[in-house]
PDB file of C-alpha atoms in Angstrom:
ATOM      1  CA  TRP S  64      53.397  33.828 115.880  1.00 91.00           C
ATOM      2  CA  GLU S  65      50.990  34.316 112.968  1.00 93.00           C
ATOM      3  CA  GLY S  66      49.462  37.471 114.544  1.00 95.00           C
ATOM      4  CA  ASP S  67      52.727  39.184 114.901  1.00 96.00           C
ATOM      5  CA  GLU S  68      53.609  38.290 111.318  1.00 96.00           C
ATOM      6  CA  VAL S  69      50.352  39.610 110.011  1.00 97.00           C
ATOM      7  CA  GLU S  70      50.759  42.855 111.944  1.00 97.00           C
ATOM      8  CA  ARG S  71      54.299  43.301 110.664  1.00 97.00           C
ATOM      9  CA  VAL S  72      53.643  42.703 106.869  1.00 97.00           C
ATOM     10  CA  VAL S  73      50.121  43.824 106.129  1.00 98.00           C
ATOM     11  CA  PRO S  74      50.632  47.560 106.447  1.00 98.00           C
ATOM     12  CA  VAL S  75      53.670  47.462 104.151  1.00 98.00           C
ATOM     13  CA  ILE S  76      51.838  45.263 101.519  1.00 98.00           C
ATOM     14  CA  GLU S  77      48.967  47.687 101.595  1.00 98.00           C
ATOM     15  CA  GLN S  78      51.127  50.759 100.934  1.00 98.00           C
ATOM     16  CA  LEU S  79      53.101  48.988  98.231  1.00 97.00           C
ATOM     17  CA  ALA S  80      50.013  47.682  96.453  1.00 97.00           C
ATOM     18  CA  ARG S  81      48.353  51.024  96.614  1.00 97.00           C
ATOM     19  CA  GLY S  82      51.467  52.368  94.836  1.00 97.00           C
ATOM     20  CA  GLY S  83      50.996  49.915  92.002  1.00 95.00           C
ATOM     21  CA  ALA S  84      53.676  47.458  92.947  1.00 94.00           C
ATOM     22  CA  ALA S  85      53.424  43.737  92.426  1.00 94.00           C
ATOM     23  CA  VAL S  86      54.022  42.455  95.839  1.00 97.00           C
ATOM     24  CA  SER S  87      55.354  39.026  96.912  1.00 97.00           C
ATOM     25  CA  VAL S  88      54.900  37.913 100.572  1.00 97.00           C
ATOM     26  CA  ASP S  89      57.412  35.411 102.050  1.00 96.00           C
ATOM     27  CA  THR S  90      55.651  33.132 104.594  1.00 97.00           C
ATOM     28  CA  ARG S  91      55.060  29.500 105.439  1.00 96.00           C
ATOM     29  CA  LYS S  92      51.768  30.197 107.426  1.00 97.00           C
ATOM     30  CA  SER S  93      48.321  29.977 105.812  1.00 98.00           C
ATOM     31  CA  GLU S  94      46.872  32.681 108.106  1.00 98.00           C
ATOM     32  CA  VAL S  95      49.568  35.147 106.950  1.00 98.00           C
ATOM     33  CA  MET S  96      48.971  34.073 103.333  1.00 98.00           C
ATOM     34  CA  THR S  97      45.234  34.886 103.638  1.00 98.00           C
ATOM     35  CA  ALA S  98      45.843  38.295 105.269  1.00 98.00           C
ATOM     36  CA  ALA S  99      48.618  39.232 102.779  1.00 98.00           C
ATOM     37  CA  LEU S 100      46.439  38.357  99.853  1.00 98.00           C
ATOM     38  CA  GLY S 101      43.677  40.318 101.247  1.00 97.00           C
ATOM     39  CA  ALA S 102      45.988  43.305 101.601  1.00 98.00           C
ATOM     40  CA  GLY S 103      47.035  43.164  97.979  1.00 98.00           C
ATOM     41  CA  ALA S 104      49.867  40.725  97.660  1.00 98.00           C
ATOM     42  CA  ARG S 105      50.014  39.065  94.268  1.00 97.00           C
ATOM     43  CA  LEU S 106      52.510  36.161  94.902  1.00 98.00           C
ATOM     44  CA  ILE S 107      53.237  33.782  97.676  1.00 98.00           C
ATOM     45  CA  ASN S 108      56.841  32.717  98.451  1.00 98.00           C
ATOM     46  CA  ASP S 109      56.948  29.690 100.685  1.00 97.00           C
ATOM     47  CA  VAL S 110      60.304  28.549 101.653  1.00 95.00           C
ATOM     48  CA  SER S 111      58.844  25.258 102.987  1.00 95.00           C
ATOM     49  CA  ALA S 112      57.268  24.498  99.558  1.00 97.00           C
ATOM     50  CA  LEU S 113      53.804  24.104 101.308  1.00 98.00           C
ATOM     51  CA  THR S 114      55.073  21.521 103.725  1.00 96.00           C
ATOM     52  CA  PHE S 115      54.951  23.639 106.902  1.00 96.00           C
ATOM     53  CA  ASP S 116      51.349  24.400 107.360  1.00 97.00           C
ATOM     54  CA  PRO S 117      48.771  21.828 106.144  1.00 95.00           C
ATOM     55  CA  ARG S 118      46.335  24.493 105.190  1.00 97.00           C
ATOM     56  CA  SER S 119      48.558  26.580 103.112  1.00 98.00           C
ATOM     57  CA  ALA S 120      48.024  24.673  99.784  1.00 98.00           C
ATOM     58  CA  GLU S 121      44.324  25.005 100.241  1.00 97.00           C
ATOM     59  CA  VAL S 122      44.626  28.818 100.719  1.00 98.00           C
ATOM     60  CA  VAL S 123      46.784  29.200  97.608  1.00 98.00           C
ATOM     61  CA  ALA S 124      44.637  27.073  95.439  1.00 98.00           C
ATOM     62  CA  ALA S 125      41.493  28.976  96.485  1.00 98.00           C
ATOM     63  CA  SER S 126      43.084  32.348  95.877  1.00 97.00           C
ATOM     64  CA  GLY S 127      44.443  31.606  92.374  1.00 97.00           C
ATOM     65  CA  ALA S 128      47.603  33.364  93.264  1.00 98.00           C
ATOM     66  CA  PRO S 129      51.036  32.129  92.032  1.00 98.00           C
ATOM     67  CA  ILE S 130      53.232  30.253  94.370  1.00 98.00           C
ATOM     68  CA  ILE S 131      57.006  29.806  94.649  1.00 98.00           C
ATOM     69  CA  LEU S 132      58.059  26.429  95.872  1.00 98.00           C
ATOM     70  CA  MET S 133      61.455  26.555  97.422  1.00 97.00           C
ATOM     71  CA  HIS S 134      63.744  23.606  98.071  1.00 96.00           C
ATOM     72  CA  HIS S 135      65.335  23.181 101.542  1.00 92.00           C
ATOM     73  CA  GLN S 136      66.947  20.485 103.458  1.00 87.00           C
ATOM     74  CA  GLY S 137      66.110  20.117 107.157  1.00 73.00           C
ATOM     75  CA  ASP S 138      64.890  22.563 109.634  1.00 72.00           C
ATOM     76  CA  PRO S 139      65.818  26.310 109.268  1.00 68.00           C
ATOM     77  CA  ALA S 140      67.465  26.332 112.728  1.00 67.00           C
ATOM     78  CA  THR S 141      69.766  23.483 111.904  1.00 65.00           C
ATOM     79  CA  MET S 142      69.867  23.066 108.040  1.00 61.00           C
ATOM     80  CA  GLN S 143      73.464  24.533 107.805  1.00 70.00           C
ATOM     81  CA  ASP S 144      74.971  22.196 110.363  1.00 70.00           C
ATOM     82  CA  ALA S 145      75.910  19.389 108.085  1.00 76.00           C
ATOM     83  CA  PRO S 146      74.018  19.297 104.831  1.00 86.00           C
ATOM     84  CA  ARG S 147      74.692  16.220 102.623  1.00 88.00           C
ATOM     85  CA  TYR S 148      73.605  15.130  99.205  1.00 93.00           C
ATOM     86  CA  ASP S 149      74.603  12.173  96.988  1.00 95.00           C
ATOM     87  CA  ASP S 150      73.979  14.399  93.921  1.00 96.00           C
ATOM     88  CA  VAL S 151      72.731  17.862  94.793  1.00 96.00           C
ATOM     89  CA  LEU S 152      71.189  18.640  91.369  1.00 97.00           C
ATOM     90  CA  VAL S 153      69.371  15.456  91.008  1.00 97.00           C
ATOM     91  CA  GLU S 154      68.061  15.506  94.495  1.00 97.00           C
ATOM     92  CA  ILE S 155      66.855  19.070  94.260  1.00 97.00           C
ATOM     93  CA  TYR S 156      65.155  18.267  90.988  1.00 98.00           C
ATOM     94  CA  LEU S 157      63.317  15.224  92.270  1.00 98.00           C
ATOM     95  CA  TRP S 158      62.308  16.908  95.502  1.00 97.00           C
ATOM     96  CA  LEU S 159      60.818  19.898  93.591  1.00 98.00           C
ATOM     97  CA  GLU S 160      59.161  17.593  91.167  1.00 98.00           C
ATOM     98  CA  GLU S 161      57.380  15.938  93.986  1.00 98.00           C
ATOM     99  CA  ARG S 162      56.317  19.295  95.471  1.00 98.00           C
ATOM    100  CA  VAL S 163      54.976  20.508  92.122  1.00 98.00           C
ATOM    101  CA  ALA S 164      52.869  17.319  91.869  1.00 98.00           C
ATOM    102  CA  ALA S 165      51.665  17.845  95.412  1.00 98.00           C
ATOM    103  CA  ALA S 166      50.668  21.456  94.697  1.00 98.00           C
ATOM    104  CA  GLU S 167      48.802  20.352  91.515  1.00 98.00           C
ATOM    105  CA  ALA S 168      47.077  17.591  93.444  1.00 98.00           C
ATOM    106  CA  ALA S 169      45.891  20.255  96.002  1.00 98.00           C
ATOM    107  CA  GLY S 170      44.233  22.220  93.135  1.00 98.00           C
ATOM    108  CA  ILE S 171      47.005  24.749  92.315  1.00 98.00           C
ATOM    109  CA  ALA S 172      47.242  25.311  88.490  1.00 97.00           C
ATOM    110  CA  ARG S 173      50.638  24.339  87.078  1.00 97.00           C
ATOM    111  CA  SER S 174      50.757  27.753  85.316  1.00 97.00           C
ATOM    112  CA  ASN S 175      50.777  29.305  88.808  1.00 98.00           C
ATOM    113  CA  ILE S 176      53.802  27.392  90.149  1.00 98.00           C
ATOM    114  CA  LEU S 177      57.344  28.646  90.212  1.00 98.00           C
ATOM    115  CA  VAL S 178      60.382  26.796  91.572  1.00 98.00           C
ATOM    116  CA  ASP S 179      63.309  28.031  93.624  1.00 98.00           C
ATOM    117  CA  PRO S 180      66.249  25.659  94.258  1.00 98.00           C
ATOM    118  CA  GLY S 181      66.899  27.250  97.577  1.00 96.00           C
ATOM    119  CA  PHE S 182      70.396  28.593  97.174  1.00 97.00           C
ATOM    120  CA  GLY S 183      71.980  28.536 100.661  1.00 92.00           C
ATOM    121  CA  PHE S 184      69.191  26.627 102.322  1.00 92.00           C
ATOM    122  CA  GLY S 185      70.653  23.414 103.595  1.00 92.00           C
ATOM    123  CA  LYS S 186      73.635  23.627 101.216  1.00 95.00           C
ATOM    124  CA  THR S 187      77.368  24.035 101.634  1.00 94.00           C
ATOM    125  CA  VAL S 188      79.420  26.425  99.406  1.00 96.00           C
ATOM    126  CA  ALA S 189      80.268  23.486  97.033  1.00 96.00           C
ATOM    127  CA  HIS S 190      76.575  22.565  96.835  1.00 96.00           C
ATOM    128  CA  ASN S 191      75.672  26.091  95.979  1.00 97.00           C
ATOM    129  CA  LEU S 192      78.305  26.265  93.240  1.00 98.00           C
ATOM    130  CA  GLU S 193      77.308  22.993  91.735  1.00 97.00           C
ATOM    131  CA  LEU S 194      73.636  24.136  91.797  1.00 97.00           C
ATOM    132  CA  MET S 195      74.484  27.425  89.933  1.00 97.00           C
ATOM    133  CA  ASN S 196      76.570  25.671  87.305  1.00 98.00           C
ATOM    134  CA  GLY S 197      73.751  23.092  86.645  1.00 98.00           C
ATOM    135  CA  LEU S 198      70.705  25.512  87.210  1.00 98.00           C
ATOM    136  CA  ALA S 199      69.445  24.972  83.719  1.00 98.00           C
ATOM    137  CA  MET S 200      68.532  21.376  84.471  1.00 98.00           C
ATOM    138  CA  LEU S 201      65.548  22.637  86.509  1.00 98.00           C
ATOM    139  CA  HIS S 202      63.826  23.873  83.312  1.00 98.00           C
ATOM    140  CA  GLY S 203      62.841  20.177  82.879  1.00 98.00           C
ATOM    141  CA  LEU S 204      60.292  20.814  85.559  1.00 98.00           C
ATOM    142  CA  GLY S 205      58.334  23.014  83.159  1.00 98.00           C
ATOM    143  CA  CYS S 206      58.009  25.914  85.736  1.00 98.00           C
ATOM    144  CA  PRO S 207      59.704  29.256  85.854  1.00 98.00           C
ATOM    145  CA  ILE S 208      62.847  29.356  87.958  1.00 98.00           C
ATOM    146  CA  VAL S 209      63.419  31.750  90.714  1.00 98.00           C
ATOM    147  CA  LEU S 210      66.940  32.339  92.074  1.00 98.00           C
ATOM    148  CA  GLY S 211      67.856  34.140  95.201  1.00 97.00           C
ATOM    149  CA  ALA S 212      71.632  34.439  95.746  1.00 98.00           C
ATOM    150  CA  SER S 213      72.008  38.043  96.516  1.00 98.00           C
ATOM    151  CA  ARG S 214      74.504  38.782  99.460  1.00 98.00           C
ATOM    152  CA  LYS S 215      74.466  35.087 100.463  1.00 97.00           C
ATOM    153  CA  ARG S 216      77.171  33.539 102.677  1.00 96.00           C
ATOM    154  CA  THR S 217      78.737  31.787  99.777  1.00 97.00           C
ATOM    155  CA  ILE S 218      79.816  35.122  98.280  1.00 98.00           C
ATOM    156  CA  GLY S 219      81.539  35.949 101.494  1.00 97.00           C
ATOM    157  CA  ALA S 220      83.190  32.562 101.654  1.00 97.00           C
ATOM    158  CA  LEU S 221      84.678  33.056  98.250  1.00 97.00           C
ATOM    159  CA  SER S 222      85.837  36.644  98.902  1.00 97.00           C
ATOM    160  CA  GLY S 223      87.773  36.781 102.227  1.00 96.00           C
ATOM    161  CA  GLU S 224      84.680  36.612 104.421  1.00 97.00           C
ATOM    162  CA  ALA S 225      83.344  40.008 103.082  1.00 97.00           C
ATOM    163  CA  PRO S 226      80.310  41.066 105.141  1.00 97.00           C
ATOM    164  CA  ALA S 227      76.894  41.104 103.614  1.00 97.00           C
ATOM    165  CA  HIS S 228      77.059  44.828 102.802  1.00 96.00           C
ATOM    166  CA  GLN S 229      80.226  44.225 100.716  1.00 97.00           C
ATOM    167  CA  ARG S 230      78.903  41.545  98.518  1.00 98.00           C
ATOM    168  CA  LEU S 231      77.595  43.497  95.608  1.00 98.00           C
ATOM    169  CA  GLY S 232      80.112  42.087  93.045  1.00 98.00           C
ATOM    170  CA  GLY S 233      79.475  38.686  93.926  1.00 98.00           C
ATOM    171  CA  SER S 234      75.738  39.110  94.033  1.00 98.00           C
ATOM    172  CA  ILE S 235      75.857  40.480  90.446  1.00 98.00           C
ATOM    173  CA  ALA S 236      78.013  37.606  89.371  1.00 98.00           C
ATOM    174  CA  PHE S 237      75.508  35.071  90.602  1.00 98.00           C
ATOM    175  CA  ALA S 238      72.693  37.124  88.957  1.00 98.00           C
ATOM    176  CA  LEU S 239      74.403  37.039  85.534  1.00 98.00           C
ATOM    177  CA  LYS S 240      75.093  33.314  86.020  1.00 98.00           C
ATOM    178  CA  ALA S 241      71.473  32.627  86.775  1.00 98.00           C
ATOM    179  CA  ALA S 242      70.337  34.761  83.621  1.00 97.00           C
ATOM    180  CA  GLU S 243      72.908  32.759  81.548  1.00 96.00           C
ATOM    181  CA  GLN S 244      71.200  29.520  82.730  1.00 97.00           C
ATOM    182  CA  GLY S 245      67.759  30.914  81.926  1.00 97.00           C
ATOM    183  CA  ALA S 246      66.295  31.758  85.165  1.00 98.00           C
ATOM    184  CA  GLN S 247      63.179  33.868  84.756  1.00 98.00           C
ATOM    185  CA  ILE S 248      63.255  35.702  88.101  1.00 97.00           C
ATOM    186  CA  VAL S 249      66.241  36.850  90.135  1.00 97.00           C
ATOM    187  CA  ARG S 250      65.668  38.038  93.540  1.00 97.00           C
ATOM    188  CA  VAL S 251      68.244  40.822  94.571  1.00 97.00           C
ATOM    189  CA  HIS S 252      68.827  43.657  97.150  1.00 97.00           C
ATOM    190  CA  ASP S 253      70.674  45.957  94.754  1.00 98.00           C
ATOM    191  CA  VAL S 254      68.069  46.382  92.038  1.00 97.00           C
ATOM    192  CA  VAL S 255      69.586  49.356  90.149  1.00 98.00           C
ATOM    193  CA  GLU S 256      73.066  47.882  89.898  1.00 98.00           C
ATOM    194  CA  THR S 257      71.814  44.421  88.954  1.00 98.00           C
ATOM    195  CA  VAL S 258      69.474  45.738  86.242  1.00 98.00           C
ATOM    196  CA  GLN S 259      72.279  47.729  84.740  1.00 98.00           C
ATOM    197  CA  ALA S 260      74.502  44.613  84.765  1.00 98.00           C
ATOM    198  CA  LEU S 261      71.837  42.432  83.139  1.00 98.00           C
ATOM    199  CA  LYS S 262      71.224  45.178  80.413  1.00 97.00           C
ATOM    200  CA  ILE S 263      74.965  45.063  79.551  1.00 97.00           C
ATOM    201  CA  TRP S 264      74.962  41.307  79.557  1.00 96.00           C
ATOM    202  CA  ARG S 265      71.888  41.205  77.336  1.00 95.00           C
ATOM    203  CA  GLY S 266      73.381  43.820  74.966  1.00 96.00           C
ATOM    204  CA  LEU S 267      76.634  41.667  74.589  1.00 95.00           C
ATOM    205  CA  ARG S 268      74.691  38.545  73.914  1.00 92.00           C
ATOM    206  CA  ASP S 269      72.330  40.168  71.408  1.00 92.00           C
ATOM    207  CA  GLN S 270      75.239  41.773  69.501  1.00 92.00           C
ATOM    208  CA  ALA S 271      77.087  38.373  69.455  1.00 89.00           C
ATOM    209  CA  LEU S 272      73.972  36.780  67.854  1.00 86.00           C
ATOM    210  CA  THR S 273      73.351  39.581  65.203  1.00 87.00           C
ATOM    211  CA  PRO S 274      74.613  38.614  61.843  1.00 85.00           C
ATOM    212  CA  ARG S 275      77.084  41.004  60.170  1.00 79.00           C
ATOM    213  CA  PRO S 276      75.731  42.863  57.157  1.00 75.00           C
TER     214      PRO S 276
END
């Protein structure tokens, strides 16, 4: 219920915002978006890509806040039962292209739109791996790419069913792959470790591109 969600997130947002953090709120509900923005949130992350609540696009447009539009297939309760695609990359691209157009039509500036391919949301392990290998294709949408693969089930499936708290290595591997594919934002649980890995990755890349004297 929206009231419960507001009561849960607003105090946390207020404290983080007072501390100077740029806060993102993850919600599909316009009432929660309004309350969160009023409490100091700077970014809306909607896993339904503004399809769940008919008022959400209006709220985001009026606020001027950036919005992450995430791809999903099916209802959250059943989306992992039997996800199917003819071509996962093409279908995600076209779906996000449609949602970007809908957001713009609702008055949201394109410069405020980010896209998330929805790693693990209505996708099998094979779908997720194909998505990661072809992530750069989404740059054609002209919006920053957000990728959240940290501690996801695919890591467990590829590493002897490792539980979520033992998926650091796999999470870093996906973060580096996302960076390699040009993702602008990577959402992670283990910030310090991931930042260190990205700094090493960037150092290796920059050194490889530096001409020898």
